[in-house]
CSV table of C-alpha atoms in Angstrom, one decimal:
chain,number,residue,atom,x,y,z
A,1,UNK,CA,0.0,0.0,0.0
A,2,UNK,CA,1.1,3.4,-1.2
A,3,UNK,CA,1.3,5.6,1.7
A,4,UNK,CA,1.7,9.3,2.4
A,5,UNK,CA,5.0,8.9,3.3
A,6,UNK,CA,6.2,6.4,0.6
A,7,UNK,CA,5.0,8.4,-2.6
A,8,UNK,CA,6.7,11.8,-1.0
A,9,UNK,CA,9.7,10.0,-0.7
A,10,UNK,CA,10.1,8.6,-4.4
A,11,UNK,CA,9.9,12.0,-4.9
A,12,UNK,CA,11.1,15.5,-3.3
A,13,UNK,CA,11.7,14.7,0.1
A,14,UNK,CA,15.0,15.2,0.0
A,15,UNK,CA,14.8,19.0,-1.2
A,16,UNK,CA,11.4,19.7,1.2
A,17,UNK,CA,13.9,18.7,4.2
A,18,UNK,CA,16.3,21.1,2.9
A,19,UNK,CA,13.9,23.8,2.1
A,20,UNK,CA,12.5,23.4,5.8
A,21,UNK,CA,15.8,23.3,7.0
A,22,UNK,CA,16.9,26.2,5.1
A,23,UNK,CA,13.9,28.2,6.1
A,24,UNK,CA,14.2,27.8,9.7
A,25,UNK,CA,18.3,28.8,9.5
A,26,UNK,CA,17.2,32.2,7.9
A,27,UNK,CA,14.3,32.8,10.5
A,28,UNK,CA,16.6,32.3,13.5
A,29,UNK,CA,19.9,34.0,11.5
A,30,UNK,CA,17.4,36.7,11.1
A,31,UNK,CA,16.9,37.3,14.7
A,32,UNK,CA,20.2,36.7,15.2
A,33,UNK,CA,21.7,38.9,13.5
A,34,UNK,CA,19.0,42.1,14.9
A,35,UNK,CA,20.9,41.3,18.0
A,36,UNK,CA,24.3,41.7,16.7
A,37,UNK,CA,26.2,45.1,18.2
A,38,UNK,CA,27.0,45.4,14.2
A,39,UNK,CA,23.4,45.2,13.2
A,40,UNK,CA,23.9,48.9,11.0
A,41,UNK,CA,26.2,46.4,8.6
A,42,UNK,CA,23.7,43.6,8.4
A,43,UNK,CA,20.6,45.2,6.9
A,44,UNK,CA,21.6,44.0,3.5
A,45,UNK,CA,21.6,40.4,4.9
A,46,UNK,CA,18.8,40.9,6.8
A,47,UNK,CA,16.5,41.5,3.6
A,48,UNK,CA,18.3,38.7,1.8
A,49,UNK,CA,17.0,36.5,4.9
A,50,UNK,CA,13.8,37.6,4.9
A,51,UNK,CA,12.9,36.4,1.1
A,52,UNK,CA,15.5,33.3,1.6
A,53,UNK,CA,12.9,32.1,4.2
A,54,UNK,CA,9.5,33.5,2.7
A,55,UNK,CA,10.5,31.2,-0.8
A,56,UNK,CA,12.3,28.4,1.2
A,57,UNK,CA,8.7,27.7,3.2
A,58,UNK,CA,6.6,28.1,0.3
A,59,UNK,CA,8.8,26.2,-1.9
A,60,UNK,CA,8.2,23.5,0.8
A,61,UNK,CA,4.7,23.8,0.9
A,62,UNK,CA,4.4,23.7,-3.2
A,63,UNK,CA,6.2,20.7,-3.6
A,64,UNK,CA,4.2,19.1,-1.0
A,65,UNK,CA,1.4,19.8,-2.8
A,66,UNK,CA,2.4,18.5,-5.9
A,67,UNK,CA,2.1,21.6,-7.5
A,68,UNK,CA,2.6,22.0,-11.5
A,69,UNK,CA,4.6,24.9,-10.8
A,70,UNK,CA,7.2,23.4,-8.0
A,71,UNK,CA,10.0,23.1,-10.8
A,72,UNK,CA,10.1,26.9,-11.7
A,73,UNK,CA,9.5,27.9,-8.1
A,74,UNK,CA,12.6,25.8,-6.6
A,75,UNK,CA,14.2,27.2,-9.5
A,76,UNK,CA,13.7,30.6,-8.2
A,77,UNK,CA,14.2,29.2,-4.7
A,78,UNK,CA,17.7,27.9,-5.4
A,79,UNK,CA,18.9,31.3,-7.3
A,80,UNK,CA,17.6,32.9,-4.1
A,81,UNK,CA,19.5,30.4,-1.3
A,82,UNK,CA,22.5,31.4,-3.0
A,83,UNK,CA,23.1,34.6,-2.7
A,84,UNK,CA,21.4,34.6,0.6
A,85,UNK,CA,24.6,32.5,1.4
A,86,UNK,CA,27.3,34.5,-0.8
A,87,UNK,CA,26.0,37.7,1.9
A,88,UNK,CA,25.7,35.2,5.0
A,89,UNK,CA,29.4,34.0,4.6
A,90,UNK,CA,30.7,37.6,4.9
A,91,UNK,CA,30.2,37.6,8.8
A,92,UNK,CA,32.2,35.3,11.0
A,93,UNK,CA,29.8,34.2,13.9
A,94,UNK,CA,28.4,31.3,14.0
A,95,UNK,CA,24.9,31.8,13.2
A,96,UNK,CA,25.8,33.4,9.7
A,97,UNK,CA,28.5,30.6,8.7
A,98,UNK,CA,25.9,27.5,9.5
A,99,UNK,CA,22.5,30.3,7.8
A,100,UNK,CA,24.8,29.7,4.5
A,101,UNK,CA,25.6,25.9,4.8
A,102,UNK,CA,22.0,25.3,5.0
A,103,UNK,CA,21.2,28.4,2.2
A,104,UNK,CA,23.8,25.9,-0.4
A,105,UNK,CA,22.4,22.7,0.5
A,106,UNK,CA,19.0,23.9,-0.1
A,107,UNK,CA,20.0,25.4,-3.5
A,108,UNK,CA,21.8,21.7,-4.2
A,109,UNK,CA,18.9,20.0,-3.4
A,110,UNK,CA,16.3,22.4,-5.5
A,111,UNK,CA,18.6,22.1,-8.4
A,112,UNK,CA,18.7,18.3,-8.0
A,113,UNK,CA,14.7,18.7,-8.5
A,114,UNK,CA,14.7,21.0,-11.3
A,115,UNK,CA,16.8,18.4,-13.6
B,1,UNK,CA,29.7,27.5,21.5
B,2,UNK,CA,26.1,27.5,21.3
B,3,UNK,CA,24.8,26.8,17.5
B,4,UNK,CA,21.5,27.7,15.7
B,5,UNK,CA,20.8,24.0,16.1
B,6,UNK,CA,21.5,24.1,19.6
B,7,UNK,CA,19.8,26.9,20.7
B,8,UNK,CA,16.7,25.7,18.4
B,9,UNK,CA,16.3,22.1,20.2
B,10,UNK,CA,16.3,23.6,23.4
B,11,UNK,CA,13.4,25.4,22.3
B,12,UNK,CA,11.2,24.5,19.8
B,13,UNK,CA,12.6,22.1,17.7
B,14,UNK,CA,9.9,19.3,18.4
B,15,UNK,CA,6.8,21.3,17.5
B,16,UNK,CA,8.6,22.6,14.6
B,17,UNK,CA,9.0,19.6,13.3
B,18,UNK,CA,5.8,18.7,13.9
B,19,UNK,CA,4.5,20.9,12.2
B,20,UNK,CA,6.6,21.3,8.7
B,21,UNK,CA,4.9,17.2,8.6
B,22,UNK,CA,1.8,18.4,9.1
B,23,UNK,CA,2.0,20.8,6.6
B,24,UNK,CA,2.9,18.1,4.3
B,25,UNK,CA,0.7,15.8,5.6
B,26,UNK,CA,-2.0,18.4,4.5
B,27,UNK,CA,-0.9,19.0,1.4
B,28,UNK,CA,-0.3,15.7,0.1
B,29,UNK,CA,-3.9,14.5,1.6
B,30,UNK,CA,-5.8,18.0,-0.1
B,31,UNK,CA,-4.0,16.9,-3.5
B,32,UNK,CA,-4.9,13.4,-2.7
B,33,UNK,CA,-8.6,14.1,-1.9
B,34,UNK,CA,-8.6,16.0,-5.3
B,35,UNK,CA,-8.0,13.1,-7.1
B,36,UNK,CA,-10.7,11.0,-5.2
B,37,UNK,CA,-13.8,9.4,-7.1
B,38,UNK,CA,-15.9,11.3,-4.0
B,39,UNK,CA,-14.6,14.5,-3.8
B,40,UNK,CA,-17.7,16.0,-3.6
B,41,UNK,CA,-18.1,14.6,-0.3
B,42,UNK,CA,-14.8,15.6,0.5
B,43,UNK,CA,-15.1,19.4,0.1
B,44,UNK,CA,-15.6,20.3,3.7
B,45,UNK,CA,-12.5,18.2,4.6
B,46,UNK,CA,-10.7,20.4,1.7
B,47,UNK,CA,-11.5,23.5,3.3
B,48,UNK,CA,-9.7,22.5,6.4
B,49,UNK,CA,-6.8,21.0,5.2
B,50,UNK,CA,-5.8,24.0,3.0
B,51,UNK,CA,-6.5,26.0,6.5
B,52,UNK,CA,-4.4,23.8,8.1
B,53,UNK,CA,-1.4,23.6,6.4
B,54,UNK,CA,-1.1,27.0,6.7
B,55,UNK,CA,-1.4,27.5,9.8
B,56,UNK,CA,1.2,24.6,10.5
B,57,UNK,CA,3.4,26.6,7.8
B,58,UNK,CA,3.4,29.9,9.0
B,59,UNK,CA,3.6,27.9,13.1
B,60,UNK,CA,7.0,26.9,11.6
B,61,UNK,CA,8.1,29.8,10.6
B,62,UNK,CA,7.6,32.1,13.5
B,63,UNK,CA,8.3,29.4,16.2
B,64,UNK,CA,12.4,29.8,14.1
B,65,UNK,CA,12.3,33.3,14.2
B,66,UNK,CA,11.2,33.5,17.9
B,67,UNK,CA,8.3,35.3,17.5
B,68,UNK,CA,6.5,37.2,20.6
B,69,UNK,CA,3.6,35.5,19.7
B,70,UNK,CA,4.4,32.1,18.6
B,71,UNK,CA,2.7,30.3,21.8
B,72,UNK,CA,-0.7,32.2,21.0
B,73,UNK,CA,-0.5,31.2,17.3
B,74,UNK,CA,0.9,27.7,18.7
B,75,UNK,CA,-2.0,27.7,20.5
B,76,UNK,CA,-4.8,28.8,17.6
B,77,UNK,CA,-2.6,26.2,15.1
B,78,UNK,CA,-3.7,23.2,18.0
B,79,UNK,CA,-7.4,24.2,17.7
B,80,UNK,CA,-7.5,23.7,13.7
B,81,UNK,CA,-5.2,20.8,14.0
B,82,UNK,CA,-8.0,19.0,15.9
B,83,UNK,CA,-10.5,20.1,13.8
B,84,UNK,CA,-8.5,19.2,11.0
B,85,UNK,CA,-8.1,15.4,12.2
B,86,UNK,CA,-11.7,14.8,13.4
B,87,UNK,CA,-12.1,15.9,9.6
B,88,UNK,CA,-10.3,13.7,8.1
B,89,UNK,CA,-10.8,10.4,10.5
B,90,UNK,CA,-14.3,10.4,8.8
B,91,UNK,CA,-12.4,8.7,5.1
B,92,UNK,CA,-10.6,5.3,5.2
B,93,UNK,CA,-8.3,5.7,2.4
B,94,UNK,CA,-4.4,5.9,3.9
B,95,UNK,CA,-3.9,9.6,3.0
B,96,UNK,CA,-6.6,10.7,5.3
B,97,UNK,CA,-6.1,8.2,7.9
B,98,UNK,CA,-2.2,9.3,8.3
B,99,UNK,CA,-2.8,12.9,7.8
B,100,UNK,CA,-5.1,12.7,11.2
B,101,UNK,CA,-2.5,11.1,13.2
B,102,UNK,CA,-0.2,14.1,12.1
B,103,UNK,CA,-3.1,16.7,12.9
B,104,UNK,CA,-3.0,15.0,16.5
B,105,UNK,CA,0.3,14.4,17.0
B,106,UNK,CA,1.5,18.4,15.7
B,107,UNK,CA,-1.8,19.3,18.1
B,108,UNK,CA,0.0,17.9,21.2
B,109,UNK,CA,3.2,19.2,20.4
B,110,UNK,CA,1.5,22.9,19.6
B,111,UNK,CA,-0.2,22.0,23.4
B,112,UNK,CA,3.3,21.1,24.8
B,113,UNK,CA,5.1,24.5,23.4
B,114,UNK,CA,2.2,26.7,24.7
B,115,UNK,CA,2.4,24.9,28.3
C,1,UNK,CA,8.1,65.6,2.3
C,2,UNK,CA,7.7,61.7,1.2
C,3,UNK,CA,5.6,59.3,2.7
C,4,UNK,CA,5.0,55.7,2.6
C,5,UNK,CA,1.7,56.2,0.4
C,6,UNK,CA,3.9,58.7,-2.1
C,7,UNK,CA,6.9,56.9,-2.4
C,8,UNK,CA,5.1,53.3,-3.4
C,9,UNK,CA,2.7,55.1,-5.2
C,10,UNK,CA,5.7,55.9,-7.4
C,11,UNK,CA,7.0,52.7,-7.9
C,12,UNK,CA,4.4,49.2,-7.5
C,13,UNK,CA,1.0,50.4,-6.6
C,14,UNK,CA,-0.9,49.3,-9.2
C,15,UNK,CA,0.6,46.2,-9.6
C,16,UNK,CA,0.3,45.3,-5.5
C,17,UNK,CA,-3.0,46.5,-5.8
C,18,UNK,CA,-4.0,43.8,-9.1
C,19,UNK,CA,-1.9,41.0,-6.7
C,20,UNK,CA,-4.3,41.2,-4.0
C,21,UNK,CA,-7.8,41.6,-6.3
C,22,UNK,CA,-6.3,38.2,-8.0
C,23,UNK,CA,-5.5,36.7,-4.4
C,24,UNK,CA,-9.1,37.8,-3.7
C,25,UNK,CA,-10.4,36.2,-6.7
C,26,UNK,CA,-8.8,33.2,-6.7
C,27,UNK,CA,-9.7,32.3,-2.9
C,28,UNK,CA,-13.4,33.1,-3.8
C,29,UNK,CA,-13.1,31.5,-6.3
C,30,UNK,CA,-12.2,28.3,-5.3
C,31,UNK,CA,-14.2,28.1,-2.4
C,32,UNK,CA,-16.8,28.2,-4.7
C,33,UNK,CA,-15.7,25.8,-7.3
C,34,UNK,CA,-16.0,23.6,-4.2
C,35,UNK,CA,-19.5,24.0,-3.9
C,36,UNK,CA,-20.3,23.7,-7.6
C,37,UNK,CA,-22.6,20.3,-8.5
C,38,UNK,CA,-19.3,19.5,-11.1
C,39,UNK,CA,-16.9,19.8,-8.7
C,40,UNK,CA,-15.5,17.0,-10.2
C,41,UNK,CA,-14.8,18.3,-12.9
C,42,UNK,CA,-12.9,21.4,-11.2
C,43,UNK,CA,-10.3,19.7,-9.6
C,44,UNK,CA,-7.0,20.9,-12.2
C,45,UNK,CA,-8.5,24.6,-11.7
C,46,UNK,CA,-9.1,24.3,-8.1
C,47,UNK,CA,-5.4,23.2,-8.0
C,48,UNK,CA,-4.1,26.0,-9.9
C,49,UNK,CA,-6.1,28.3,-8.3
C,50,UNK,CA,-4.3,27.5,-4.7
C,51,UNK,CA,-0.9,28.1,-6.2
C,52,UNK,CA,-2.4,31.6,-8.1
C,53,UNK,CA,-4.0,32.6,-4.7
C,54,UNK,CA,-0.5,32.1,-2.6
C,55,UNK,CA,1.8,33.9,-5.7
C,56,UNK,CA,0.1,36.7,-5.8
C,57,UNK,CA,-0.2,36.9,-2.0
C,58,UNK,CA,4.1,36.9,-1.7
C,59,UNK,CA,4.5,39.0,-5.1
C,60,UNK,CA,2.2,41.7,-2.9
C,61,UNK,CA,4.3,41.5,0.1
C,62,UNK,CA,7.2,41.1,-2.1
C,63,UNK,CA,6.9,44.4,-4.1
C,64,UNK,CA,5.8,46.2,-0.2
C,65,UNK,CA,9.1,45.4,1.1
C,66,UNK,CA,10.9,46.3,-2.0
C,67,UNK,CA,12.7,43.2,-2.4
C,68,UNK,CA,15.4,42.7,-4.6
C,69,UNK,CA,13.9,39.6,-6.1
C,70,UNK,CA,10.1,41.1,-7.0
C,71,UNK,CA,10.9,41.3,-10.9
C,72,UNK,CA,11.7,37.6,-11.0
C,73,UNK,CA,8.9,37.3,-8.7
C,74,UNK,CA,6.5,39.2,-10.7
C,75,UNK,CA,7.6,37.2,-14.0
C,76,UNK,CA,6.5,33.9,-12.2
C,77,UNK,CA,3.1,35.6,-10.7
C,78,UNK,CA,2.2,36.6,-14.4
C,79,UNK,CA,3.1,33.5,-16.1
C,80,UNK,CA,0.9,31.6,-13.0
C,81,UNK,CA,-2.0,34.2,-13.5
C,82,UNK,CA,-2.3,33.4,-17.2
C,83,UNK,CA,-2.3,29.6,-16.7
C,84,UNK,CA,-4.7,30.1,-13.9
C,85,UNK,CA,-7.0,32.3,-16.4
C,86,UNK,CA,-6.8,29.6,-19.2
C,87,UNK,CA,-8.3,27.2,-16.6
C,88,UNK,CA,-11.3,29.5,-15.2
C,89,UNK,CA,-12.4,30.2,-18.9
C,90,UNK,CA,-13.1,26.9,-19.4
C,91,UNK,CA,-16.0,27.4,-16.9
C,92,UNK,CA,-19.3,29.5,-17.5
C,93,UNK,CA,-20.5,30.5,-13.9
C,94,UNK,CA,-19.4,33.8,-12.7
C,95,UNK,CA,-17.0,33.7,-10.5
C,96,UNK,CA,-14.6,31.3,-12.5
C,97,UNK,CA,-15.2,34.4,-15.6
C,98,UNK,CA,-14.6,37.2,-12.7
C,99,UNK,CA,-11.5,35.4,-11.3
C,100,UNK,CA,-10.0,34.8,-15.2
C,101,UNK,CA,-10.8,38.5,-15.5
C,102,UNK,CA,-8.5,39.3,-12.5
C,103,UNK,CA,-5.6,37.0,-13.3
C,104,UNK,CA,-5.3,38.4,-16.9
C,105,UNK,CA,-5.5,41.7,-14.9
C,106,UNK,CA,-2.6,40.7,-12.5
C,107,UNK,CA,-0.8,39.4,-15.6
C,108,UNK,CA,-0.8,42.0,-17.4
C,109,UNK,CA,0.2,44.8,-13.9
C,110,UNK,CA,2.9,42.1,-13.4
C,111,UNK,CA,4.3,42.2,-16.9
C,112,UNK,CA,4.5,46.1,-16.4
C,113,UNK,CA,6.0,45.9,-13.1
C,114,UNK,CA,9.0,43.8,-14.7
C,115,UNK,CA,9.5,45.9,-18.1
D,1,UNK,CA,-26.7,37.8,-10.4
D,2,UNK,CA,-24.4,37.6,-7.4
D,3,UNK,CA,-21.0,38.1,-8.8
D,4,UNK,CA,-17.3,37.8,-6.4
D,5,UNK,CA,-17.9,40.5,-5.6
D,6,UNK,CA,-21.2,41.6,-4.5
D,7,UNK,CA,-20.7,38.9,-2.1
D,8,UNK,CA,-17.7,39.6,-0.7
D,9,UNK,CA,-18.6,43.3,0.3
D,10,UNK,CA,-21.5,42.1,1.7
D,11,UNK,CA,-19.1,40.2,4.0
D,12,UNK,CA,-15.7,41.2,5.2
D,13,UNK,CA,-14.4,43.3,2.3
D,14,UNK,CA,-13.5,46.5,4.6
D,15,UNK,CA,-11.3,44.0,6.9
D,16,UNK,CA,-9.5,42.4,3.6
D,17,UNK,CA,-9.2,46.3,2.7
D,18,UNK,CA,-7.6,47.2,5.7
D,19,UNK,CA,-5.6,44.2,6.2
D,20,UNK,CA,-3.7,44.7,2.8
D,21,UNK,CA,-3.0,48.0,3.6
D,22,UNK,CA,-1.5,47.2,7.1
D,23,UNK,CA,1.0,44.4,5.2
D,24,UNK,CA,1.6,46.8,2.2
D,25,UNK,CA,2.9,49.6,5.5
D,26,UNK,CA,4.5,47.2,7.4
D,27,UNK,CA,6.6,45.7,4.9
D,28,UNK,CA,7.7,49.4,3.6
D,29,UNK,CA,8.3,50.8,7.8
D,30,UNK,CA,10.3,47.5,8.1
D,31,UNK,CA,12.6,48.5,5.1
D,32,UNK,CA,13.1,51.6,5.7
D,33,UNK,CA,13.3,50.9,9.5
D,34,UNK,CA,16.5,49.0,8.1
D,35,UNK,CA,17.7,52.4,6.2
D,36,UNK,CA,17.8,54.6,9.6
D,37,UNK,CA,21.0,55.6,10.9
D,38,UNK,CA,19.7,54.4,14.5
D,39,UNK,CA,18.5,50.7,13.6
D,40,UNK,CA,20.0,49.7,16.6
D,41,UNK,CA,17.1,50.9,18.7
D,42,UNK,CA,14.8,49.6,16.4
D,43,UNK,CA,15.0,46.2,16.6
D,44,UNK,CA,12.3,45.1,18.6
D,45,UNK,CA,10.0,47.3,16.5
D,46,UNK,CA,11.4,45.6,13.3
D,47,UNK,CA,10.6,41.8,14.9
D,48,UNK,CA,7.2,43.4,15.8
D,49,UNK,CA,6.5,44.4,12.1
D,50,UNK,CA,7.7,40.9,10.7
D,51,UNK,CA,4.8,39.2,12.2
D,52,UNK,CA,2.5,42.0,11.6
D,53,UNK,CA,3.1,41.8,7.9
D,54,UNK,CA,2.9,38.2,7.9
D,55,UNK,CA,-0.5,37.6,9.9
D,56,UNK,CA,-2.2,40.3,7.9
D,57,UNK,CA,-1.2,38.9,4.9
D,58,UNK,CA,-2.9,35.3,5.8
D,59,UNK,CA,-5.7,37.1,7.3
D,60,UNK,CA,-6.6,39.0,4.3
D,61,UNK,CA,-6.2,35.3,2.4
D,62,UNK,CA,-8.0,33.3,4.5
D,63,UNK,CA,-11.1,36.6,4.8
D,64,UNK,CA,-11.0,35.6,0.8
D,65,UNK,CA,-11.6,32.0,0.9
D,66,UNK,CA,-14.5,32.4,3.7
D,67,UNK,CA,-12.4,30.5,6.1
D,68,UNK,CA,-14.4,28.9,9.2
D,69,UNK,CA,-11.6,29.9,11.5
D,70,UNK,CA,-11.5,33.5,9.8
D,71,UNK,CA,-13.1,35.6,12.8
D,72,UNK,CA,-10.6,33.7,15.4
D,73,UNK,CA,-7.8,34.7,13.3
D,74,UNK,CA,-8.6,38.1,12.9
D,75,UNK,CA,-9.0,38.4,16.5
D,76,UNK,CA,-5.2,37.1,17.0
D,77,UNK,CA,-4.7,40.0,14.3
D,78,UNK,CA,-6.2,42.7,15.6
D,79,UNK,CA,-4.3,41.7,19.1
D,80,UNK,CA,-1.0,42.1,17.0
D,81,UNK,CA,-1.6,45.1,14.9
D,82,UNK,CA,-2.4,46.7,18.6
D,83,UNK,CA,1.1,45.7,19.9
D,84,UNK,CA,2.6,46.7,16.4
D,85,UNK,CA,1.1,50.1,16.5
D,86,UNK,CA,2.6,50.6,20.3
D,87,UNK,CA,5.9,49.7,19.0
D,88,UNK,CA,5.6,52.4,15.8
D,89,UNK,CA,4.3,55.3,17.5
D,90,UNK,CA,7.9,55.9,19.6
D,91,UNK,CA,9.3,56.6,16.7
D,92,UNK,CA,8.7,59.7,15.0
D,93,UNK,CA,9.4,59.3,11.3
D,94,UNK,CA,6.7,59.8,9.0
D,95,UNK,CA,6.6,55.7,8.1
D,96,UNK,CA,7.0,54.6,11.3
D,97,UNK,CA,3.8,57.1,12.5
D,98,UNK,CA,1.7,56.4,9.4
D,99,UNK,CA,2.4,52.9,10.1
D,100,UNK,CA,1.1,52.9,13.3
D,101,UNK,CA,-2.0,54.7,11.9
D,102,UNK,CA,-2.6,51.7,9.5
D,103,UNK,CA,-2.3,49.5,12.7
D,104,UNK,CA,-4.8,50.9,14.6
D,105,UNK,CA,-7.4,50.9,11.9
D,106,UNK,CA,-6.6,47.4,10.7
D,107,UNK,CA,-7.3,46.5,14.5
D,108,UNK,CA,-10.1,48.4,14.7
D,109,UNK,CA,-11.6,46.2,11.8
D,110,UNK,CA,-10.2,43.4,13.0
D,111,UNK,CA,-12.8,43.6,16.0
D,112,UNK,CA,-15.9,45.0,13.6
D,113,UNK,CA,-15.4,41.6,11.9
D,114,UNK,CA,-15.1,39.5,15.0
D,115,UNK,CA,-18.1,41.2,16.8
């Protein structure tokens, strides 16, 4: 018997996981970095974040769906988790550094669904 | 050195996950139901799962970010999970029958954040 | 002096303001279709009306917080809203005619928006 | 002939009014909240204005689709667009004050549709 479970995983799991994931690294990095004493520097960052995380949980939400459209959107999503990590990687703590791990996994992973 | 994974599974990391499966869960059954030979008796059940994956969503998403507010909307997101679940209980087919046990299961974890 | 009603006013309003009428549209929209006798016979529009609903939703909010990604947002939200449109004029009851209306509407304010 | 909407301004059309409206000035304070020289002392007020955005958005959606948890949510909205406008009014700038402005009256309709 097909289950829930089973007919997700034959298909995007993988990059739903890493879209959650990803999602939840910008919402905390977010409030991490409004807490910084260099927050002035970070407001670039902090707009990256914000539509890194908005695209990351609907991207999750779309594929779980089985939407029509969940190619072009992780598409969009993995353009969008990368240069949310190329401006995460300039700052050295430790919340930024692991926000962009995450940000290029979850670009991998959409990319792996696009093709 | 405390990490953002750290910090988040001393905190919320239970109900967060809970939640992104129940989102899914949601998802998958709504697209499921769709495809069903009864749908029209299925449309009420609809209504609440697109409700509820939304709610479990955007749950999710504020619970990372440490919202002010996340045990209140914890709190509203346990009320439509049980709705949701006594909702779906009423179809055999697998998809409904597992999305309820996700409804309940995100429910009590939403119950356990806001305690 | 500039406010917040002037300075948007000079760049997206239209096209925020043709974003939420299609949200609108589409979410009335389907909650009707899922009243309709052929409901059956609804269930590819009903799906495309969810993802049209929650694009135009985030291009809005997108284009409000002047994010560097709304153009590529936009591009998607049009070519969503005309797919969405297709589908809706294949049915004769008013709101599926009122909703196309609005998504070739949204369409076209998005295709502006991106020129 | 009861077309979208006729229906919909018989019902809750105001609130969806003044919900977009309240996202549309919350995502523009929040940006330009990021562009003042003392963002520092506005954090607290920018975490406020995240959620605010966010819960009108979904209220405004879920006001659209006739939602049976609508008037619960829009209580939890008007309860934030309160706390929001608190936050906006200690600051003078004009988007910070018009902001607040858009708060208030989101609230206020908030509680008309609940009542």
């Amino acid at each position: 018997m097909t289950t829930l479970i089973d007919s997700t995983i034959q298909q995007h799991q993988a990059c739903i996981d890493a879209c959650n994931k990803c999602m939840q690294a910008c919402e905390e990095c977010l409030s991490s970095c409004l807490k910084e004493p260099d927050v002035q520097a970070r407001t670039h960052c902090i707009s990256m974040l914000r539509d890194c995380a908005d695209i990351c949980s609907m991207a999750s939400q779309w594929m779980s769906r089985g939407s029509m459209f969940a190619k072009q959107f992780c598409e969009m999503c993995a353009m969008i988790c990368e240069a949310c990590a190329t401006d995460c990687e300039k700052f050295q703590d430790a919340h930024c550094q692991e926000c962009a791990t995450y940000c290029r996994k979850c670009a991998e992973e959409c990319r792996k669904m696009v093709a």
